[in-house]
């Protein structure tokens, strides 16, 4: 039996999350029951939603229990199987958590799915052709629902969601403007991710200057916005919305670590007749097949070239996760486990 | 020719609106052109949206021009007609403005409509069976879209919109909770307007206490909210929303007079997967016939008994309007002009 190293949530953050909230332990991989398969994880996905699970305040899902393996998406390879539909060597995606191996009850629908790595690299199933990609797809199609020629904006533009959003929006004939932190990310957004423009929020650190930059980048106003960040970026975007603009709210990472960040001028909701809608992609499983198919095709066609930041080894996961919360990653944040 | 007295917008408010923003003038009623009718106004409607028009900041409609008659809904009687479809004595509703008479081009669709006062008092066509009633209808049906058994809330509960909202929501099998200012209004809301409960915000002057009162009045949480007010009332309601609650934003009267009032915790939009949508009823003329028919039926059946506050004479309009902005009215605010 191989050893399985795991990272548990040891205690909850008081304000900002720190590495001391986590604890690394080692155990035996379990003996399989009938219907189970043993997956060796190649990559662990790190995502902002995990910060929400670390707290026990009211949220859309139960908090991560203390003393258990941190939740997380994983891709890997079947190394042992007691389920007829999975064979040793199959590549699979699932929610294996922050650990090197997981034993999965493969008969439960949705827990484990086989993935095809002919045209799509395995790690992409945690990003552009996984949960983040479907998140972009849902917000863009089901909430923003842009017409060709409309201008749509996204924050955290070079992240896993933002990259997919740009490719999907371009495919729908939109002008796509990104917001990201730093000149390197903005350059990448325009040159590799097909954004029409990308605004560096670090050089526009308040509502007034950012809103001015948005006015220049969006001369016809903003028709749709995908919110990953919250805080003053949302305030600045709202000032540039057109009548009947749609805002898909998927993340409020700016407020995760402490006091909630107010929305400065909610009367714009009325003045511009905005629709603002929050969503969680796991509650809309019905769109996943269609979304994953379109995203996989965009990757195969070279129209979606997401970037990855890869931390090496399970030990590196807590530090990489804290960096993600601060925007230190560049593209999809992964941990490589083999 | 009768004299026509008019109230003009003389200058724009600097902060709070005052009576000195208005100016009373007298003129001759104009000689009619072919296709015009002369209407003697019986009632002028006063509505919060007028405050928005007094300012020249960006809004959904052009500001009221200085030196012109203030915009406003009116009901009255045709006293002279040069249009074949209108006869002297017809009761009509239109947008005659703050004046005693108006000459209306009756051939323009939508400017003037005949109303039936057999079962519905003339003044109600400015309230429950007019623009405010349709406003309640649109927000409830098209945005909140409640299921039977859900809990829906409205602020400014005894106003023209709130009264109609309660009758419509009860007809859809909802639990309806109102928010109003003062024990007299709350008593009226429950006893006459069929609210299940009504909360006096004056005894709950902050987010914490109001949110506690909402928890008691809405033991199953809040599924829909119709926003007429903004400010801390919206913050308190958001804290009690259920997953997938819908918020129709029709008014932000609390912020009309000065600095915008922030929304304290926008991350609730994500946490509770809320949909928040602003709207203006005049942009949805397609629903008016259906809405007016239902509202007229509810009045005729005695299920909708809106209350009115009536100021006497055109001179009283500015003072009555400022009172409306402060919630001094009790029910629909009208000015009787005859």
XYZ file of C-alpha atoms in Angstrom:
676
model
C 0.000 0.000 0.000
C 1.340 3.427 -0.881
C 1.418 6.088 1.810
C -1.159 8.833 1.403
C -0.234 12.334 2.526
C -3.141 14.649 3.328
C -3.728 18.242 4.331
C -6.441 18.794 6.930
C -8.148 21.973 8.025
C -6.783 22.218 11.545
C -8.408 25.451 12.738
C -10.420 28.317 11.268
C -8.935 31.668 10.228
C -9.398 34.633 12.494
C -9.405 37.310 9.761
C -6.795 36.504 7.155
C -6.164 32.822 6.406
C -2.656 31.557 7.216
C -0.643 28.366 6.706
C -1.150 27.549 10.388
C -4.815 26.831 9.636
C -3.674 23.667 7.848
C -1.990 20.478 8.996
C -0.121 17.872 6.961
C -0.593 14.243 7.982
C 0.264 10.867 6.484
C -1.809 7.692 6.505
C -2.199 4.398 4.679
C -4.334 4.401 1.548
C -7.475 2.495 2.462
C -8.306 -1.015 1.256
C -10.972 -0.764 -1.430
C -14.578 -1.838 -0.991
C -16.598 -3.254 -3.894
C -17.519 -0.440 -6.290
C -14.604 1.742 -5.225
C -11.590 2.834 -7.193
C -8.276 4.188 -5.958
C -7.153 7.338 -7.741
C -3.648 8.702 -7.661
C -3.980 12.468 -7.985
C -1.773 14.160 -10.553
C -3.063 17.661 -9.906
C -4.992 19.387 -7.132
C -7.005 22.484 -8.002
C -6.849 25.551 -5.758
C -9.875 27.828 -5.977
C -11.109 30.939 -4.149
C -14.309 29.229 -2.966
C -12.176 27.193 -0.546
C -11.650 30.292 1.557
C -15.393 30.451 2.181
C -15.438 26.846 3.364
C -12.700 27.533 5.906
C -14.994 29.865 7.862
C -18.074 28.771 9.715
C -20.146 31.854 8.994
C -23.389 31.404 7.063
C -22.681 30.538 3.463
C -24.171 28.577 0.610
C -22.573 25.380 1.732
C -21.613 23.731 4.970
C -18.216 24.768 6.300
C -15.304 22.425 5.807
C -15.234 20.272 8.978
C -12.150 20.664 11.154
C -9.748 17.729 11.169
C -10.831 16.498 7.756
C -9.071 16.609 4.395
C -9.596 19.977 2.683
C -12.118 19.854 -0.136
C -10.807 20.292 -3.670
C -11.020 19.231 -7.281
C -8.456 16.715 -8.529
C -7.462 14.943 -11.717
C -5.477 11.735 -11.768
C -5.211 8.141 -12.802
C -6.957 5.023 -11.602
C -4.354 2.804 -9.903
C -6.710 0.137 -8.554
C -10.343 -0.590 -9.355
C -13.173 -2.617 -7.914
C -15.721 -1.018 -10.261
C -16.442 -2.547 -13.693
C -16.572 0.802 -15.522
C -13.152 2.017 -14.394
C -9.883 0.352 -15.336
C -6.354 0.880 -14.087
C -4.833 3.655 -16.207
C -8.080 5.556 -16.804
C -7.683 9.307 -16.477
C -10.343 10.755 -14.187
C -11.567 14.024 -12.670
C -13.219 14.256 -9.280
C -13.260 15.952 -5.924
C -10.450 14.093 -4.247
C -9.362 16.886 -1.916
C -5.945 18.002 -0.697
C -4.295 14.584 -0.669
C -2.258 12.312 -2.894
C -4.737 9.472 -3.227
C -8.454 9.034 -2.811
C -10.712 6.021 -2.681
C -13.899 6.927 -4.530
C -17.247 5.195 -4.562
C -17.498 5.148 -8.345
C -21.092 3.939 -8.380
C -22.298 7.253 -6.987
C -23.204 9.374 -9.999
C -21.101 12.496 -10.493
C -18.278 11.659 -8.096
C -15.801 10.536 -10.742
C -15.766 11.031 -14.509
C -13.408 9.709 -17.124
C -11.702 12.352 -19.220
C -10.107 12.212 -22.669
C -6.594 13.610 -22.841
C -6.159 13.232 -26.620
C -6.687 16.928 -27.347
C -6.954 18.412 -23.864
C -4.153 18.189 -21.283
C -5.225 16.451 -18.069
C -4.726 19.527 -15.891
C -7.135 21.583 -18.040
C -9.991 19.511 -16.622
C -9.465 21.435 -13.410
C -9.580 24.781 -15.204
C -10.821 25.800 -18.607
C -12.527 22.458 -19.254
C -13.641 21.993 -15.662
C -15.481 23.812 -12.949
C -13.981 27.274 -13.642
C -14.730 26.995 -17.354
C -18.314 25.952 -16.729
C -18.591 28.828 -14.237
C -17.658 31.290 -16.972
C -20.019 29.554 -19.380
C -22.970 29.719 -16.992
C -22.512 33.358 -16.034
C -22.021 34.439 -19.615
C -24.806 32.386 -21.190
C -27.441 32.110 -18.519
C -27.126 35.496 -16.790
C -25.350 37.956 -19.080
C -26.692 36.372 -22.308
C -24.878 38.866 -24.522
C -25.863 39.845 -28.013
C -23.198 40.066 -30.685
C -21.552 43.474 -30.549
C -22.177 44.052 -26.856
C -19.330 44.858 -24.462
C -18.692 42.430 -21.640
C -16.157 42.753 -18.842
C -14.589 40.328 -16.384
C -12.385 40.799 -13.349
C -9.533 38.394 -12.529
C -9.217 38.249 -16.304
C -6.242 35.908 -16.568
C -7.575 33.433 -14.029
C -9.178 30.154 -15.002
C -12.653 31.670 -15.180
C -11.563 34.856 -16.941
C -9.618 32.978 -19.636
C -12.603 30.823 -20.511
C -14.932 33.816 -20.365
C -12.859 35.679 -22.968
C -12.855 32.776 -25.423
C -16.580 32.179 -24.990
C -17.451 35.867 -25.324
C -15.335 36.296 -28.454
C -17.101 33.272 -29.941
C -20.354 35.197 -29.376
C -19.136 38.317 -31.174
C -18.658 40.480 -28.079
C -16.097 43.119 -27.247
C -14.342 41.661 -24.188
C -12.500 43.795 -21.676
C -10.547 42.301 -18.793
C -9.410 43.664 -15.462
C -6.247 42.147 -13.992
C -3.368 43.010 -11.672
C -0.111 44.065 -13.301
C 1.219 44.780 -16.800
C 2.391 41.223 -17.413
C -1.083 39.778 -16.856
C -2.697 42.481 -18.993
C -0.283 41.833 -21.830
C -1.009 38.122 -21.660
C -4.755 38.768 -21.600
C -4.640 40.695 -24.853
C -1.955 38.695 -26.668
C -2.863 35.152 -25.702
C -6.396 35.190 -24.335
C -7.952 37.376 -27.056
C -9.202 40.150 -24.770
C -9.795 43.346 -26.776
C -8.345 45.349 -23.905
C -7.200 44.666 -20.368
C -7.050 47.219 -17.552
C -4.417 46.982 -14.839
C -6.280 47.778 -11.642
C -3.010 48.349 -9.796
C -2.466 51.540 -11.770
C -6.113 52.499 -11.102
C -6.401 51.956 -7.368
C -9.691 53.787 -6.722
C -13.201 54.013 -8.124
C -12.620 57.273 -9.944
C -9.506 56.330 -11.916
C -10.679 52.786 -12.636
C -14.029 54.057 -13.839
C -12.219 56.481 -16.140
C -10.099 53.652 -17.544
C -13.245 51.591 -18.086
C -14.826 54.464 -19.974
C -11.886 54.496 -22.377
C -11.803 50.727 -22.801
C -15.589 50.488 -23.173
C -16.576 53.474 -25.321
C -20.069 52.031 -25.831
C -20.578 51.309 -22.125
C -20.757 47.941 -20.373
C -23.559 45.484 -21.129
C -22.402 42.555 -19.060
C -19.988 41.995 -16.203
C -18.722 38.843 -14.578
C -17.740 39.552 -10.979
C -14.940 37.539 -9.422
C -13.598 40.148 -7.068
C -16.019 42.661 -5.509
C -14.970 45.817 -3.712
C -14.175 49.012 -5.594
C -13.853 47.209 -8.916
C -17.573 46.444 -8.841
C -18.331 50.070 -7.905
C -16.320 51.322 -10.862
C -17.944 48.893 -13.302
C -21.465 49.815 -12.163
C -20.756 53.458 -12.985
C -20.162 52.463 -16.619
C -23.067 50.075 -17.106
C -25.573 50.649 -19.865
C -29.297 50.428 -19.287
C -30.342 46.794 -18.790
C -26.805 45.561 -18.135
C -26.462 42.158 -16.468
C -24.011 41.357 -13.671
C -23.164 37.742 -12.885
C -21.758 37.474 -9.373
C -19.541 34.481 -8.878
C -16.918 35.687 -6.424
C -16.356 38.410 -3.889
C -12.787 37.474 -3.088
C -11.985 41.030 -1.975
C -14.237 40.600 1.059
C -13.290 37.050 2.048
C -10.805 37.885 4.738
C -12.663 40.274 6.970
C -15.415 42.832 7.068
C -17.824 42.880 4.123
C -16.999 45.526 1.505
C -19.989 47.778 0.845
C -21.398 48.497 -2.574
C -21.160 52.264 -2.718
C -24.049 53.242 -4.959
C -26.859 50.682 -5.142
C -29.207 53.280 -6.635
C -27.449 52.542 -9.947
C -29.402 49.269 -9.914
C -32.521 51.355 -10.424
C -31.057 54.148 -12.528
C -29.628 51.699 -15.070
C -32.241 48.967 -14.551
C -29.547 46.423 -13.794
C -29.957 42.756 -13.148
C -27.460 41.405 -10.633
C -27.493 37.687 -9.999
C -25.379 35.471 -7.823
C -24.850 31.834 -8.710
C -22.898 28.724 -7.848
C -22.085 26.471 -10.728
C -22.505 23.238 -8.811
C -26.224 24.032 -8.553
C -26.578 23.965 -12.317
C -25.274 20.525 -13.236
C -27.638 20.376 -16.210
C -25.479 22.799 -18.227
C -22.168 21.013 -17.595
C -22.160 18.598 -20.549
C -22.960 21.324 -23.080
C -20.500 23.761 -21.511
C -17.649 21.242 -21.260
C -18.121 20.258 -24.866
C -17.853 23.853 -26.097
C -14.866 24.547 -23.844
C -13.048 21.392 -24.919
C -13.592 22.321 -28.566
C -12.218 25.834 -27.999
C -9.100 24.326 -26.426
C -8.684 21.787 -29.231
C -9.023 24.600 -31.800
C -6.373 26.680 -30.052
C -8.876 29.446 -29.262
C -8.579 28.953 -25.536
C -5.031 28.815 -24.243
C -5.291 29.077 -20.477
C -2.195 29.661 -18.451
C -1.344 27.714 -15.316
C 0.670 28.387 -12.207
C 1.837 25.082 -10.808
C 3.108 24.564 -7.288
C 5.124 21.397 -6.752
C 4.132 18.854 -4.130
C 1.348 18.662 -1.576
C 3.388 20.542 1.041
C 3.265 23.600 -1.214
C -0.534 23.729 -1.318
C -1.242 26.021 1.685
C 1.244 28.688 0.600
C 0.016 28.511 -3.003
C -3.563 28.851 -1.823
C -2.807 31.971 0.226
C -1.025 33.418 -2.808
C -4.099 32.757 -4.926
C -6.232 34.771 -2.496
C -3.805 37.670 -2.982
C -3.717 37.356 -6.773
C -0.117 36.084 -6.864
C -0.982 33.288 -9.284
C -0.967 33.877 -13.020
C -3.695 31.778 -14.552
C -5.144 28.634 -13.053
C -3.470 27.716 -9.752
C -2.627 24.034 -9.505
C -0.581 21.797 -7.283
C 1.276 19.011 -9.058
C 1.356 15.922 -6.879
C 3.480 13.500 -8.882
C -61.443 80.751 -21.386
C -60.742 79.587 -17.836
C -57.493 80.593 -16.188
C -54.940 77.830 -15.808
C -52.691 77.833 -12.787
C -49.412 75.921 -13.129
C -46.431 74.965 -10.994
C -43.060 75.149 -12.726
C -39.699 73.799 -11.678
C -37.891 77.067 -11.037
C -34.480 75.824 -9.906
C -32.833 72.519 -8.941
C -32.390 71.306 -5.368
C -28.990 71.609 -3.770
C -29.277 68.592 -1.455
C -32.766 68.425 0.044
C -35.649 69.616 -2.152
C -37.557 72.666 -0.850
C -40.679 74.623 -1.799
C -38.446 77.357 -3.219
C -37.530 75.008 -6.083
C -41.058 75.539 -7.424
C -42.922 78.541 -8.793
C -46.673 79.070 -9.206
C -47.807 80.943 -12.328
C -51.134 81.609 -14.051
C -51.882 81.638 -17.757
C -54.770 81.323 -20.192
C -55.787 77.829 -21.215
C -54.721 77.466 -24.826
C -57.099 77.453 -27.804
C -57.421 73.862 -29.072
C -55.961 72.594 -32.320
C -57.684 69.865 -34.323
C -57.245 66.526 -32.571
C -56.741 68.105 -29.142
C -58.919 67.917 -26.070
C -58.942 70.181 -23.030
C -58.906 68.300 -19.747
C -59.810 69.812 -16.415
C -57.738 67.942 -13.837
C -59.569 66.655 -10.794
C -56.540 65.083 -9.154
C -52.779 65.381 -9.512
C -50.616 62.431 -8.462
C -47.465 63.006 -6.396
C -44.845 60.288 -6.696
C -41.280 59.771 -5.474
C -39.884 59.497 -9.022
C -40.473 63.244 -9.403
C -37.600 63.917 -7.033
C -35.248 62.226 -9.488
C -36.467 64.432 -12.315
C -35.735 67.592 -10.314
C -31.987 66.851 -10.396
C -29.872 66.898 -13.504
C -27.574 64.051 -12.521
C -27.519 60.969 -14.740
C -30.724 59.047 -14.453
C -32.959 56.833 -16.538
C -34.849 59.767 -17.965
C -34.103 63.319 -18.930
C -34.327 65.812 -16.098
C -37.410 67.984 -15.819
C -36.550 71.175 -17.762
C -36.389 74.354 -15.704
C -39.212 76.829 -16.278
C -41.631 74.148 -17.459
C -44.665 72.625 -15.772
C -43.650 69.804 -13.394
C -44.360 66.349 -14.816
C -47.109 64.323 -13.161
C -50.000 61.931 -13.625
C -53.510 63.412 -13.617
C -57.119 62.317 -13.837
C -59.926 64.593 -14.874
C -62.788 65.356 -17.190
C -62.895 66.446 -20.815
C -64.313 70.000 -20.939
C -63.755 70.685 -24.634
C -62.913 68.322 -27.486
C -61.704 68.556 -31.051
C -61.097 64.790 -31.249
C -63.870 62.441 -32.400
C -63.121 59.734 -29.820
C -63.383 62.022 -26.780
C -66.559 63.814 -25.698
C -67.164 66.497 -23.121
C -67.789 64.770 -19.811
C -65.499 61.776 -20.481
C -63.347 60.814 -17.509
C -59.714 60.465 -18.521
C -56.272 59.649 -17.132
C -53.050 61.121 -18.500
C -49.833 62.921 -17.699
C -51.172 66.464 -17.419
C -48.565 67.722 -14.950
C -48.813 70.107 -12.006
C -51.529 72.355 -13.423
C -55.301 72.706 -13.446
C -55.901 72.167 -17.142
C -54.046 70.551 -20.002
C -54.556 70.530 -23.741
C -53.727 67.039 -24.958
C -53.055 65.774 -28.456
C -55.482 62.864 -28.160
C -54.442 61.299 -31.435
C -51.042 60.372 -29.994
C -51.408 56.854 -28.627
C -51.017 56.478 -24.878
C -51.261 60.147 -23.903
C -54.859 59.998 -22.744
C -57.084 57.070 -21.881
C -60.729 56.957 -20.932
C -61.460 55.367 -17.568
C -64.595 53.780 -16.173
C -65.680 55.106 -12.782
C -68.604 52.709 -12.280
C -66.756 50.473 -9.824
C -63.475 52.322 -9.384
C -63.265 55.886 -8.009
C -61.600 58.316 -10.424
C -58.654 59.027 -8.115
C -57.737 55.311 -7.927
C -56.545 55.526 -11.534
C -53.575 57.466 -10.175
C -52.844 54.813 -7.557
C -53.944 51.221 -7.191
C -55.382 51.050 -10.715
C -52.714 53.251 -12.255
C -48.972 53.513 -12.498
C -48.242 52.533 -8.861
C -50.511 49.497 -9.084
C -48.893 48.331 -12.320
C -45.497 48.929 -10.704
C -46.401 46.504 -7.913
C -47.790 44.075 -10.460
C -44.658 44.104 -12.604
C -42.209 43.708 -9.732
C -44.225 40.913 -8.157
C -45.032 38.980 -11.322
C -42.118 39.564 -13.600
C -39.225 39.743 -11.139
C -40.248 38.113 -7.856
C -42.609 35.588 -9.494
C -43.567 34.026 -6.155
C -44.867 30.531 -5.634
C -47.841 29.991 -3.363
C -46.634 29.693 0.222
C -43.554 31.866 -0.238
C -42.915 34.914 1.942
C -42.713 38.275 0.199
C -41.929 41.632 1.773
C -42.430 45.242 0.709
C -41.220 48.548 2.137
C -43.444 51.666 2.155
C -46.184 49.110 2.739
C -49.149 51.473 3.023
C -48.190 53.537 -0.022
C -49.874 53.144 -3.377
C -47.427 50.483 -4.547
C -47.359 48.616 -1.238
C -51.162 48.418 -0.988
C -51.480 46.921 -4.439
C -48.553 44.574 -3.810
C -50.262 43.134 -0.727
C -53.529 42.418 -2.538
C -51.732 40.877 -5.509
C -49.452 38.751 -3.331
C -52.355 37.473 -1.196
C -54.151 36.523 -4.421
C -51.081 34.380 -5.222
C -51.149 32.577 -1.887
C -48.108 34.293 -0.356
C -47.340 35.343 3.161
C -46.985 39.136 2.859
C -45.017 41.203 5.342
C -44.915 44.986 5.165
C -42.480 47.564 6.492
C -43.916 51.000 7.295
C -43.295 53.994 9.532
C -45.393 54.226 12.683
C -47.965 52.122 14.530
C -50.952 53.680 12.763
C -49.686 52.679 9.323
C -48.791 49.189 10.528
C -52.232 48.711 12.037
C -53.836 49.815 8.795
C -51.593 47.519 6.760
C -52.749 44.462 8.686
C -56.393 45.393 9.245
C -57.288 46.928 5.896
C -54.629 45.937 3.392
C -54.442 42.237 4.345
C -50.747 42.157 5.241
C -49.989 39.156 7.436
C -47.670 41.305 9.520
C -46.270 44.807 9.328
C -43.045 45.992 10.952
C -42.667 49.570 12.173
C -39.174 50.570 11.097
C -39.232 53.545 13.458
C -39.032 51.184 16.406
C -36.250 49.269 14.608
C -33.922 52.053 13.525
C -30.859 49.989 12.616
C -29.927 46.905 10.623
C -29.595 44.663 13.646
C -32.962 45.309 15.273
C -34.862 45.465 11.981
C -33.292 42.232 10.842
C -34.361 40.632 14.127
C -37.930 41.867 13.642
C -37.895 40.472 10.100
C -36.753 37.111 11.420
C -39.777 36.983 13.703
C -42.207 38.155 11.031
C -40.736 35.836 8.391
C -39.997 32.571 10.222
C -39.434 30.775 6.893
C -37.132 33.501 5.550
C -37.768 35.956 2.721
C -38.260 34.742 -0.843
C -39.115 38.036 -2.497
C -38.709 41.705 -1.676
C -40.016 44.802 -3.367
C -37.709 47.745 -2.659
C -39.189 51.224 -2.489
C -36.810 52.705 0.038
C -33.185 51.554 0.070
C -30.721 52.264 2.846
C -30.577 50.129 5.982
C -33.954 48.531 5.283
C -32.494 46.785 2.248
C -29.469 45.690 4.285
C -31.730 44.173 6.923
C -33.908 42.377 4.384
C -30.907 40.888 2.575
C -29.766 39.306 5.832
C -33.036 37.340 5.952
C -33.261 36.236 2.338
C -33.542 32.590 1.455
C -31.436 31.010 -1.259
C -32.644 32.158 -4.697
C -34.639 35.102 -3.345
C -35.608 37.813 -5.829
C -35.400 41.550 -5.143
C -37.333 43.984 -7.352
C -35.837 47.462 -7.055
C -38.282 50.200 -7.860
C -37.263 53.000 -5.531
C -34.319 54.165 -3.482
C -36.085 57.108 -1.888
C -33.743 57.033 1.112
C -30.857 58.180 -1.080
C -32.662 60.771 -3.205
C -31.618 63.831 -1.295
C -27.877 63.532 -1.112
C -25.027 61.079 -1.010
C -25.759 57.546 -2.193
C -26.418 55.082 0.604
C -24.119 52.058 0.367
C -25.298 48.482 0.402
C -23.412 47.073 3.350
C -22.930 43.445 2.448
C -23.091 42.701 -1.286
C -21.471 39.306 -0.734
C -24.948 38.128 0.324
C -25.816 38.283 -3.400
C -23.432 35.384 -3.864
C -23.974 33.604 -0.570
C -27.754 33.460 -1.086
C -27.653 33.395 -4.927
C -29.920 36.435 -5.071
C -31.336 38.067 -8.140
C -31.643 41.840 -7.788
C -33.308 43.683 -10.622
C -34.145 47.330 -11.133
C -37.031 48.362 -13.350
C -39.171 51.263 -14.475
C -42.767 50.431 -15.200
C -43.087 52.835 -18.116
C -40.631 50.646 -20.038
C -42.996 47.700 -19.829
C -46.198 49.040 -21.375
C -47.074 45.577 -22.669
C -48.108 44.399 -19.192
C -50.330 47.396 -18.383
C -53.662 46.136 -19.776
C -53.418 42.797 -17.971
C -52.214 44.422 -14.752
C -54.873 47.154 -14.748
C -57.588 44.595 -15.311
C -56.516 42.506 -12.333
C -56.104 45.575 -10.119
C -59.505 46.986 -11.105
C -61.107 43.636 -10.314
C -59.442 43.496 -6.888
C -60.796 46.991 -6.123
C -64.302 46.125 -7.348
C -64.247 42.972 -5.188
C -63.233 44.944 -2.109
C -59.925 43.071 -1.853
C -57.850 46.171 -2.490
C -58.819 49.178 -0.405
C -56.043 51.707 -0.873
C -55.879 54.719 1.349
C -55.320 58.249 0.082
C -53.881 61.423 1.526
C -55.398 64.356 -0.302
C -53.964 67.879 -0.287
C -56.376 70.581 -1.364
C -55.580 72.925 -4.239
C -52.621 73.308 -6.561
C -50.839 75.664 -4.141
C -50.546 72.782 -1.678
C -48.655 70.525 -4.112
C -45.031 71.459 -3.283
C -45.490 71.066 0.474
C -47.370 67.784 -0.008
C -44.620 66.513 -2.298
C -41.884 67.265 0.237
C -43.976 65.506 2.874
C -44.222 62.445 0.616
C -40.431 62.288 0.377
C -40.312 62.185 4.174
C -43.054 59.577 4.487
C -45.610 61.982 5.974
C -48.359 60.778 3.648
C -50.512 57.816 4.566
C -51.381 55.962 1.400
C -51.426 57.432 -2.063
C -50.572 61.158 -2.045
C -52.899 63.195 -4.225
C -53.692 66.846 -4.786
C -57.362 67.648 -5.365
C -57.679 70.456 -7.882
C -61.438 71.086 -8.002
